[in-house]
Tab-separated table of C-alpha atoms in Angstrom:
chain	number	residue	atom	x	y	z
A	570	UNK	CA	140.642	173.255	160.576
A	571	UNK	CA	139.835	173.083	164.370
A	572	UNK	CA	140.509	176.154	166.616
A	573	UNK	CA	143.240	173.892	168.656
A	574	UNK	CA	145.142	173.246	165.569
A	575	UNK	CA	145.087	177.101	164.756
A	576	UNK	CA	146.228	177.804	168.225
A	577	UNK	CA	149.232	174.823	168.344
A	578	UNK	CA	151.959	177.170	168.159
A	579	UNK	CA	153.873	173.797	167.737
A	580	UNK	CA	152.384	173.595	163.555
A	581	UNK	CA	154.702	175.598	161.357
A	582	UNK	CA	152.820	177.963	158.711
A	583	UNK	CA	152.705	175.835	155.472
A	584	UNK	CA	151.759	172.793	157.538
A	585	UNK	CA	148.794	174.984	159.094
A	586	UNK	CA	147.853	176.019	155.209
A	587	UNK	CA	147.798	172.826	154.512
A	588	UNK	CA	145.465	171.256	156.790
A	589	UNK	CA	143.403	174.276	155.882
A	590	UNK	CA	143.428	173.535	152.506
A	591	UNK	CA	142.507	169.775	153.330
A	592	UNK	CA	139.105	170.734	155.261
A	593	UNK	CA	138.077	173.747	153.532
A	594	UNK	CA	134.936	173.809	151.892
A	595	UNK	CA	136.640	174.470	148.517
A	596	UNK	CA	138.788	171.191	148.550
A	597	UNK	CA	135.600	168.889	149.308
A	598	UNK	CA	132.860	170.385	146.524
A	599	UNK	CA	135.109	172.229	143.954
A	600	UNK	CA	138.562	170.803	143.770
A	601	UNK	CA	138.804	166.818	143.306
A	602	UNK	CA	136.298	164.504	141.677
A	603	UNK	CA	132.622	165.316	143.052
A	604	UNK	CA	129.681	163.636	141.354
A	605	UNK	CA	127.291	165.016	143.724
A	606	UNK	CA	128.210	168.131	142.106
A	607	UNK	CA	128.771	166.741	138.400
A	608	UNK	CA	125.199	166.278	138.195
A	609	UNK	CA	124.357	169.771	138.641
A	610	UNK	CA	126.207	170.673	135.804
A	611	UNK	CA	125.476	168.327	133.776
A	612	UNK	CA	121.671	169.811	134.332
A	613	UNK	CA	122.854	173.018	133.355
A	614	UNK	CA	124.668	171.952	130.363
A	615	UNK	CA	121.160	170.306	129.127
A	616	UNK	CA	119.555	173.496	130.252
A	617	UNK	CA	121.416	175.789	127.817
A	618	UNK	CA	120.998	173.447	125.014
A	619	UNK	CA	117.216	173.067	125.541
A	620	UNK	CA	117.427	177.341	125.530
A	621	UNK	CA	119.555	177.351	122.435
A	622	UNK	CA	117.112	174.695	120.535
A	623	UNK	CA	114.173	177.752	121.387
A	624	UNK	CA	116.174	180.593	120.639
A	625	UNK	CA	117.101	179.078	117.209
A	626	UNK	CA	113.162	177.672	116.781
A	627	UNK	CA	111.723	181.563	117.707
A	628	UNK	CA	115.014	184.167	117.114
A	629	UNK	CA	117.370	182.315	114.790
A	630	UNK	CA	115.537	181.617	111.808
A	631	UNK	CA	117.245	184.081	109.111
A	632	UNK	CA	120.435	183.107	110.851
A	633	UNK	CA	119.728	179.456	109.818
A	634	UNK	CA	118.699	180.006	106.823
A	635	UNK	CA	122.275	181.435	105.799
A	636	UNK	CA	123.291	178.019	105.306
A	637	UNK	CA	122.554	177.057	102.281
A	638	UNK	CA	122.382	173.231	102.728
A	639	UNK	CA	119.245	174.092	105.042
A	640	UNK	CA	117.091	175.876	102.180
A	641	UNK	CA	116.457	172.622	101.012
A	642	UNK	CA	113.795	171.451	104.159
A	643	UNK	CA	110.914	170.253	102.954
A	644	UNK	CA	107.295	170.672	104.590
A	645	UNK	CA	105.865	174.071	106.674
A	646	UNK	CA	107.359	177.456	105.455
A	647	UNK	CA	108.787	177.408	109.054
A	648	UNK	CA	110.258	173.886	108.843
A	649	UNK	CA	114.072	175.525	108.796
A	650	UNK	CA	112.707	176.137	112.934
A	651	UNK	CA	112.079	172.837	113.793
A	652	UNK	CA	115.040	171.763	111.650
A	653	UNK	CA	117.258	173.876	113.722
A	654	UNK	CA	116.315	172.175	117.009
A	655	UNK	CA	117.116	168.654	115.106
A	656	UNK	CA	120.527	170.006	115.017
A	657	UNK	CA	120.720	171.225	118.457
A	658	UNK	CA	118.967	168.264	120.018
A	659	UNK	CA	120.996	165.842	117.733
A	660	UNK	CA	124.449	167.789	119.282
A	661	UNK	CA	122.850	167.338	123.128
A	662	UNK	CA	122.504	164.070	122.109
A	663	UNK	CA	125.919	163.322	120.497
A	664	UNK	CA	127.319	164.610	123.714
A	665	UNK	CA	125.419	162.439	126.319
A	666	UNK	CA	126.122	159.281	124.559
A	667	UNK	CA	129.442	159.942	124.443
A	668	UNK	CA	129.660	160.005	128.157
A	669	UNK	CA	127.200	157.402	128.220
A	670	UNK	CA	130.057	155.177	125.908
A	671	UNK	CA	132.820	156.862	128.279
A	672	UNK	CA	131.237	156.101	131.692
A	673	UNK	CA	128.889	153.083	131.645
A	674	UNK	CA	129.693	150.385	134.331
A	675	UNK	CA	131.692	152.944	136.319
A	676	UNK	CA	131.077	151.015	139.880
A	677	UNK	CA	133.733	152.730	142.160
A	678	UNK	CA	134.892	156.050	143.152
A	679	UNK	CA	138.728	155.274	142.530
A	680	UNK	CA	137.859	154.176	138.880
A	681	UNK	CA	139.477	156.682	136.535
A	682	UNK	CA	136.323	156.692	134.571
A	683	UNK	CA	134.670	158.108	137.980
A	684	UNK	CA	136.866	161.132	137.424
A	685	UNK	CA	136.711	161.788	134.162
A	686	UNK	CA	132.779	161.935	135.139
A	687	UNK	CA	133.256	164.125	137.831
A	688	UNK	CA	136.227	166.440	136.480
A	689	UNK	CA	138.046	167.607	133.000
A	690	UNK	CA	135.259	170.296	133.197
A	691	UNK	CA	137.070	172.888	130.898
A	692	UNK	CA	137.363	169.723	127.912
A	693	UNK	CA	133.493	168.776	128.560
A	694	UNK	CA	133.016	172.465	127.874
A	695	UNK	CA	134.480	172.700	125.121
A	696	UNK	CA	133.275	168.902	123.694
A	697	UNK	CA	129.589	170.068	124.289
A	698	UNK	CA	130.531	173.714	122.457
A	699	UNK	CA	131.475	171.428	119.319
A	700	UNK	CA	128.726	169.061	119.516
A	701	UNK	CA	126.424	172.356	119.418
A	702	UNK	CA	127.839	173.508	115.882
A	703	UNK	CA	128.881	170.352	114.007
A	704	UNK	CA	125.464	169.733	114.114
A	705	UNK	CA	124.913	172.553	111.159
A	706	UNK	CA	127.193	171.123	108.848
A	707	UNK	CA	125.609	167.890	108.451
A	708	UNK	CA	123.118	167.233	105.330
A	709	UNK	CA	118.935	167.962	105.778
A	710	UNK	CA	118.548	164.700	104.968
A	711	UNK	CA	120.482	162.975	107.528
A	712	UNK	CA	119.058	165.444	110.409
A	713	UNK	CA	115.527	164.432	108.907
A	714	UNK	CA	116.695	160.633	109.719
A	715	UNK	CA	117.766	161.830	113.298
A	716	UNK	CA	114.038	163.230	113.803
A	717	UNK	CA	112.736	160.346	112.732
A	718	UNK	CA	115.248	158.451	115.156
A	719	UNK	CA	114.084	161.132	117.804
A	720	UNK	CA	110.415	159.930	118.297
A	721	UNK	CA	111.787	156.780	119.594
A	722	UNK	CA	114.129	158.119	121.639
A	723	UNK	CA	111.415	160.429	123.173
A	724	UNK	CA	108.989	157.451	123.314
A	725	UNK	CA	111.056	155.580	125.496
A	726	UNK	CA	112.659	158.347	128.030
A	727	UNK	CA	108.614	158.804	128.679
A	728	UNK	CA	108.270	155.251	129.593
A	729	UNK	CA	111.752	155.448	131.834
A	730	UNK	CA	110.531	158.676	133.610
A	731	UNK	CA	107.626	157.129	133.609
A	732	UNK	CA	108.398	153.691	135.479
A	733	UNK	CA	110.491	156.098	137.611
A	734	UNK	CA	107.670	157.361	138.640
A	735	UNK	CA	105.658	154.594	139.643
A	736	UNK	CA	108.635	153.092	141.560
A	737	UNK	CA	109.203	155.923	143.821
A	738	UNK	CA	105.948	155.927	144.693
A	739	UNK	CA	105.443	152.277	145.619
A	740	UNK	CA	108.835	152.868	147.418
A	741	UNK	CA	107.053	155.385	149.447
A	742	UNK	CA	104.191	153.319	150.321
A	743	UNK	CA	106.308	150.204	150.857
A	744	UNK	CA	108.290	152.555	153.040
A	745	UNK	CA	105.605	153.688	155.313
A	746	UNK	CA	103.542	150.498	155.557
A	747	UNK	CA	106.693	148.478	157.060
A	748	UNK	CA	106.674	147.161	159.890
A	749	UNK	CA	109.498	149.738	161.388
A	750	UNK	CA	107.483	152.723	160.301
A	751	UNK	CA	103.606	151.995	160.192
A	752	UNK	CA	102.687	153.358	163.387
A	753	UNK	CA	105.206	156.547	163.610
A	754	UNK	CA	103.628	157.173	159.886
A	755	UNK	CA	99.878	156.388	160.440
A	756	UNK	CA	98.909	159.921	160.327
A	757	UNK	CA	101.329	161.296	157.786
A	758	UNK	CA	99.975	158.336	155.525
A	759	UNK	CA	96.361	158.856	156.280
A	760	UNK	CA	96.958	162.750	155.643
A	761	UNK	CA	98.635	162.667	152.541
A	762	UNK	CA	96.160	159.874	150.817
A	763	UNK	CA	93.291	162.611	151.542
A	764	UNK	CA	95.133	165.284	150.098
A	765	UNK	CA	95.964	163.203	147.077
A	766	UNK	CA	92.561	161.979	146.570
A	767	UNK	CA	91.013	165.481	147.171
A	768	UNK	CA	93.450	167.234	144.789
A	769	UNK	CA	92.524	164.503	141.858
A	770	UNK	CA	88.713	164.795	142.320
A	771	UNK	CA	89.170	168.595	142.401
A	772	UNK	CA	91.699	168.492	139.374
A	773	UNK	CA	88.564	165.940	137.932
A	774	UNK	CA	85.752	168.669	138.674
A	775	UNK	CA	88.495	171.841	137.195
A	776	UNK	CA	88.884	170.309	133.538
A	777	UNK	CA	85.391	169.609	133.295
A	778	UNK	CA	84.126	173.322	134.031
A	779	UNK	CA	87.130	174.387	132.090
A	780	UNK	CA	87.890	171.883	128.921
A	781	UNK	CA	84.336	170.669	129.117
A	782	UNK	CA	81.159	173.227	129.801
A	783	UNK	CA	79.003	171.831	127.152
A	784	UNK	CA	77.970	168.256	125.833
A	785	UNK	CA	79.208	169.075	122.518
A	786	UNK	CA	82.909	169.406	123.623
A	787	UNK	CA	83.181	165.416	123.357
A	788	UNK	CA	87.024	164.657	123.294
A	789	UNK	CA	87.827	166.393	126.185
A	790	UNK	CA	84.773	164.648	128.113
A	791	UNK	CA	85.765	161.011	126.864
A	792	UNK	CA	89.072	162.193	128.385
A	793	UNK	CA	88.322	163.378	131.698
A	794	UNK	CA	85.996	161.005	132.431
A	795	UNK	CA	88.248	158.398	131.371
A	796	UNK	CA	90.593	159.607	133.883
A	797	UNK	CA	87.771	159.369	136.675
A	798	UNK	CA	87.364	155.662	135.821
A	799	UNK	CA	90.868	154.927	135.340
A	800	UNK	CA	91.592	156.765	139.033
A	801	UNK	CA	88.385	154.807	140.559
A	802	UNK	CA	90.234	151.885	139.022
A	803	UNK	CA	93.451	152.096	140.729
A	804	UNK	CA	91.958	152.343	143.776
A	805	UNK	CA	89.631	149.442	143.799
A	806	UNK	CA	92.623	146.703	142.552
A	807	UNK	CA	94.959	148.525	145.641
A	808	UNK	CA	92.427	147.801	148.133
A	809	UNK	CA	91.500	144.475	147.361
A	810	UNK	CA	92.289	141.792	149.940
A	811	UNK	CA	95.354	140.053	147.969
A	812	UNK	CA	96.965	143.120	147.576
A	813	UNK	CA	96.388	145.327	150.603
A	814	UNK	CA	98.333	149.018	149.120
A	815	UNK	CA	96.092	150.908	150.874
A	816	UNK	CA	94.990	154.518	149.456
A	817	UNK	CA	98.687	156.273	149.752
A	818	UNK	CA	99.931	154.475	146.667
A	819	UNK	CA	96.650	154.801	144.643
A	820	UNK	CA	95.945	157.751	145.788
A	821	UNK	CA	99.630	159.760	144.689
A	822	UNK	CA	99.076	157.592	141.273
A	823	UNK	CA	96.023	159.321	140.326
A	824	UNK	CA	97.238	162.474	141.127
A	825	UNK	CA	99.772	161.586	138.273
A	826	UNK	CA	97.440	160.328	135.972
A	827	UNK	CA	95.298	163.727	136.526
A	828	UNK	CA	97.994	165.829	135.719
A	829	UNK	CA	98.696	163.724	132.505
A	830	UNK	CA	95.210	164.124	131.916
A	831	UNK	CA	95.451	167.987	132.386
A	832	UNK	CA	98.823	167.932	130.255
A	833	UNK	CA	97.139	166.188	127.446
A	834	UNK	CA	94.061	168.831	127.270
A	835	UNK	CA	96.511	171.994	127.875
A	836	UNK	CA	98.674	170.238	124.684
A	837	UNK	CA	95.720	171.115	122.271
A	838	UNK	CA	95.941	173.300	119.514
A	839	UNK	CA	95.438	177.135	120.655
A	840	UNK	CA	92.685	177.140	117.863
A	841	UNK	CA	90.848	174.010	119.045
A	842	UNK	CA	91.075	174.657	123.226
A	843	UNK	CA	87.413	175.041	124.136
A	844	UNK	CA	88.237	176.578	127.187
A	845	UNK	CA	87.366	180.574	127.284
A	846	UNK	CA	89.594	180.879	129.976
A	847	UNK	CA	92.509	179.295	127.909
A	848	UNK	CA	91.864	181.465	125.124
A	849	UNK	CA	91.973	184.391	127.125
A	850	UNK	CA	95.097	183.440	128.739
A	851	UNK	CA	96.904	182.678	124.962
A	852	UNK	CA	96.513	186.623	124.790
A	853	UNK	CA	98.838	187.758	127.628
A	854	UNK	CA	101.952	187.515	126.633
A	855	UNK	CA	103.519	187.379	130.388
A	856	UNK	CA	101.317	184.065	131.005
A	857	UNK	CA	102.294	182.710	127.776
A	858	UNK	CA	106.251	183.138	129.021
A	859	UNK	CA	106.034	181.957	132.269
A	860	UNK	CA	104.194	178.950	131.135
A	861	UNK	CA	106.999	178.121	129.136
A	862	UNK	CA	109.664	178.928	131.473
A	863	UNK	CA	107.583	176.678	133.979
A	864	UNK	CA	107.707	173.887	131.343
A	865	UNK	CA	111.052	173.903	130.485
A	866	UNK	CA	112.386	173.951	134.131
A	867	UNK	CA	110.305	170.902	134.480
A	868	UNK	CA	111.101	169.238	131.575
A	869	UNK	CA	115.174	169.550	132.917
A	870	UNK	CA	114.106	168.510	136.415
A	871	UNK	CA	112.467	165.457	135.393
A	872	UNK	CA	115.354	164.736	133.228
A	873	UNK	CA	117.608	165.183	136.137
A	874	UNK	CA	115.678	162.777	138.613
A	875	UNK	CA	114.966	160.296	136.053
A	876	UNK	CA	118.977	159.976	135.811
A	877	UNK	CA	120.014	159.677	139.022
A	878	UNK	CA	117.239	156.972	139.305
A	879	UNK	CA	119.207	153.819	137.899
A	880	UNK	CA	118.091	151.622	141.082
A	881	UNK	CA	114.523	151.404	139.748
A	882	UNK	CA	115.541	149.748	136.631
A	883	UNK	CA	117.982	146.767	138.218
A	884	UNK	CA	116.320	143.290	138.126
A	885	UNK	CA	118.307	141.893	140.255
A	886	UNK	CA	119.525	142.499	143.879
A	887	UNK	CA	123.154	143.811	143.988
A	888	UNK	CA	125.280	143.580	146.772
A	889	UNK	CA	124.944	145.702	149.378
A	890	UNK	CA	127.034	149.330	149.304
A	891	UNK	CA	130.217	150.282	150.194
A	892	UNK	CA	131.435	153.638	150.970
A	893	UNK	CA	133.438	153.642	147.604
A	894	UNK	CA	131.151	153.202	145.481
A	895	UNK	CA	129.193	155.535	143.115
A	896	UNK	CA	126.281	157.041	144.071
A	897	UNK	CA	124.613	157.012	141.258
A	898	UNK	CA	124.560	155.129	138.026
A	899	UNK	CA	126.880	157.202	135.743
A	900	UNK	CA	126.163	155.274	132.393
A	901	UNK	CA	122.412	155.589	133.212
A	902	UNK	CA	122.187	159.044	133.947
A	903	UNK	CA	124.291	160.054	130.834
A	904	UNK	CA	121.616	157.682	128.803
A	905	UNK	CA	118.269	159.031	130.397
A	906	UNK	CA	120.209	163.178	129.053
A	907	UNK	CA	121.179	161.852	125.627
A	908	UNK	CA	117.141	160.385	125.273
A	909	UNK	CA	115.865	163.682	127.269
A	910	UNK	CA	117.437	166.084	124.158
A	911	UNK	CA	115.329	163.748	121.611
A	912	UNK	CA	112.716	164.481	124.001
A	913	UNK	CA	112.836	168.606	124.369
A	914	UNK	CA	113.425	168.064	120.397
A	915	UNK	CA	110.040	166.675	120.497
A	916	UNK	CA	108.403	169.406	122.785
A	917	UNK	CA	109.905	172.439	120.611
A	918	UNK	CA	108.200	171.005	117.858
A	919	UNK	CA	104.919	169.904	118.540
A	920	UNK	CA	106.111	165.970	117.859
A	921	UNK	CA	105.479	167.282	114.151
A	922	UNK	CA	108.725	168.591	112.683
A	923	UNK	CA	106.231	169.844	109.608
A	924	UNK	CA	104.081	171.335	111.975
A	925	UNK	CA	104.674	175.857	112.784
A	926	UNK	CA	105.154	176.892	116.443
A	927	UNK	CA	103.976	180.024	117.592
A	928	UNK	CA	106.653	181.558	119.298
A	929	UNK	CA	107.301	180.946	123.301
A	930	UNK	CA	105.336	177.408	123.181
A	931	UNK	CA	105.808	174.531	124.143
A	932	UNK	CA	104.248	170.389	123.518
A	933	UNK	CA	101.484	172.295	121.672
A	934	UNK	CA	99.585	170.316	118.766
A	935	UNK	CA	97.486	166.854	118.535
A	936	UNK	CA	100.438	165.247	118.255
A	937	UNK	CA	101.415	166.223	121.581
A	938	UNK	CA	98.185	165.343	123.269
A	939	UNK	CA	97.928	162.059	122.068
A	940	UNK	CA	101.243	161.424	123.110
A	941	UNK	CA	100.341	162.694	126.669
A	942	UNK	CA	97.020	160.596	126.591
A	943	UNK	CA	98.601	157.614	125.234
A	944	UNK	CA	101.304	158.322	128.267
A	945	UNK	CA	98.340	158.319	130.832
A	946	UNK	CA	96.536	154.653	129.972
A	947	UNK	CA	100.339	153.150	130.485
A	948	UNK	CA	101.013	154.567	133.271
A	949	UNK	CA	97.938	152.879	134.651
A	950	UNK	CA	98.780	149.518	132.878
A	951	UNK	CA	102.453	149.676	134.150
A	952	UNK	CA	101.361	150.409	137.559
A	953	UNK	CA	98.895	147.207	137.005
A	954	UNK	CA	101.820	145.313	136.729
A	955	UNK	CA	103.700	146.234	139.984
C-alpha cells in the first residue's frame, strides 16, 4: 500500500486493511493460485520421493522385508532394495500422471483446472502421502511389470531432456546471431565459444590421464576418443557454408557431449574403474556422499527444467501470448515428473533391478554406462537433425 494511502485520513481502518491485504507480498505468492510457485513444490515433492526411494534402497531393507508378499523377489539377495524403489518410484509416478490426466490442455489462468494446479495444496499432500504407501500393498509381480515398464519410461524422459537440451542451445545461438543482437553480442559470443571449446578439449585431455593411462585400458579409449571425433564433428557440419552456426552452438554441444562422455566412464563399476584416483576417492566416505547429494540435486533440477520446457516440443506455431495465459505447459510438466520417477527408479538401481548397490550410489553399473554412452551418439544425431 502506498505511503499516501496510509496517510489519507479520509480511508476508514478495514478499508486501509484491505488494500493492505490486496498488495502485500503474502496475497500475490502465497494466497491465490500461483504456478510460478506450484512448480517449486512440485520439485520438492519429487525431491522427497527420490530421498525416500534411497532411504528404503540403503536403511529400509528389514523394514521391507516385514511384508511378507515382498519375500518372494526373485534375483540378488538385495533385490527386496531395488524392489522397494519400484514401489516408491511407481507411487511418484501414480501421482504425476494423475495431474498429468487432471491438468493437460490447461491454456488459461481463469481455467479451474489452472487452480487446482496451482492450489488444494493440503489434498495434493495428502494424495502424494497415499500414492507413497499403496505402492507396498501391491503384488511382486505386478511391481516387477512396472520395472519393466520403467526402462521405457526412463528411455524416453532422456531423449525429452535431451532434445531440451539441444533446443535451448540453438535458441541461444539463434538468439545472439540475429540481426537485433549480433553486434551488442559479438564478444559475449566469441568469449563463450572459447571457453566452451577449451573446457571440452581440457575435459578430452582429463579422462584420458584419468580413465585412460595405459593402452591396455581400451573401452574407455574407444570412448574418449570417440567423443573427440564426434566433438570435431559437430563443429565441421556447423561451420560449413550452407549452414553458417558458427562455433557458439557447436561449441556448448560438445561441452554436453563431454560431460556425457565423463558420466558414462564415472557410471562404471567401482571394481572395473581404472582410474587410481577414482579408486582412491570410492574410499572416503565424505566424497562418496557429496557425490551423491550432487547427483541427486541434479537429477531433480533437470527434471524441473525439462518440465517447464513444453515450447521445445510444439510443431507448430501457436498464437501469440496473452497475459492470461499459462506460463507454462501444465500437462507437460506433470508428464516430464511422472517419466523423471521411472527415471531416479533407474539411477537407484543401476538400470539392473537384479543388480546390489553399495550404499550412497548412484547410476553405478554397465548398465548405466551404456545407457549414458548410448545417450551421447544421439545427442549428436539429434542435433544433426536441427
Amino acid at each position: 500500500m502506498t505511503n499516501e494511502a496510509m496517510e489519507d485520513p479520509g480511508i476508514s481502518s478495514r478499508e486501509r486493511d484491505t488494500r493492505f491485504m490486496e498488495n502485500s507480498c503474502c496475497t500475490h505468492f502465497c494466497l491465490g493460485p500461483n504456478p510460478f510457485i506450484a512448480r517449486y513444490v512440485y520439485a520438492i515433492l519429487f525431491l522427497l520421493a527420490s530421498l525416500l526411494a534411497w532411504a528404503i534402497r540403503d536403511y529400509g531393507r528389514s523394514a521391507i522385508s516385514a511384508f511378507r508378499r515382498l519375500k518372494a523377489c526373485h534375483g540378488a539377495r538385495y533385490c527386496l532394495g531395488a524392489e522397494g524403489v519400484l514401489r516408491i518410484s511407481f507411487g511418484c509416478f501414480l501421482f504425476f500422471f494423475v495431474m498429468f490426466l487432471s491438468t493437460a490442455g490447461t491454456k488459461k489462468l481463469d481455467d479451474r483446472r489452472n487452480s487446482w494446479h496451482s492450489e488444494w495444496w493440503p489434498a495434493k499432500i495428502i494424495m502424494w502421502m497415499g500414492f507413497m504407501v499403496v505402492p507396498f500393498f501391491i503384488p511382486t509381480a505386478f511391481i516387477q511389470l512396472y520395472g519393466k515398464i520403467a526402462y521405457l519410461g526412463a528411455g524416453a524422459f532422456l531423449l525429452i531432456q535431451l532434445v531440451s537440451v539441444i533446443s535451448f542451445i540453438t535458441w541461444l545461438n539463434d538468439y545472439c546471431r540475429s540481426k537485433k543482437n549480433v553486434k551488442t553480442c559479438r564478444i559475449q559470443v566469441l568469449v563463450l565459444s572459447i571457453a566452451a571449446y577449451v573446457a571440452s578439449i581440457l575435459g578430452i585431455v582429463l579422462m584420458y590421464v584419468w580413465y585412460a593411462p595405459k593402452p591396455t585400458y581400451r573401452l574407455n579409449i574407444l570412448f574418449i576418443t570417440l567423443t573427440l571425433v564426434l566433438l570435431q564433428f559437430m563443429t565441421f557440419v556447423a561451420v560449413l557454408s550452407k549452414v553458417k552456426e558458427g562455433f557458439l552452438s557447436p561449441g556448448l554441444m560438445g561441452l554436453y557431449v563431454v560431460f556425457l562422455c565423463w558420466s558414462a566412464i564415472r557410471s562404471e563399476p567401482q571394481t572395473e574403474i581404472w582410474n587410481q584416483k577414482a579408486q582412491a576417492a570410492a574410499s572416503a566416505d565424505w566424497l562418496t556422499i557429496m557425490s551423491f547429494v550432487i547427483s541427486v540435486l541434479a537429477m531433480v533440477m533437470a527434471t524441473f527444467s525439462t518440465g517447464i520446457d513444453s515450447k521445445c516440443f510444439q510443431f507448430k506455431k501457436t498464437e501469440a501470448e496473452s497475459e492470461d495465459d499459462v506460463p507454462y505447459g501444465y500437462g507437460f510438466f506433470h508428464l516430464v515428473f511422472a517419466m523423471g520417477g521411472m527415471y531416479f527408479a533407474m539411477l537407484f538401481i543401476g538400470w539392473n533391478a537384479h543388480k546390489t548397490m553399495q550404499k550412497w550410489t548412484i547410476d553405478v553399473g554397465w548398465a548405466s554406462t551404456w545407457v549414458r554412452i548410448v545417450n551421447e551418439w544421439l545427442a549428436t544425431l539429434v542435433y544433426g537433425k536441427y
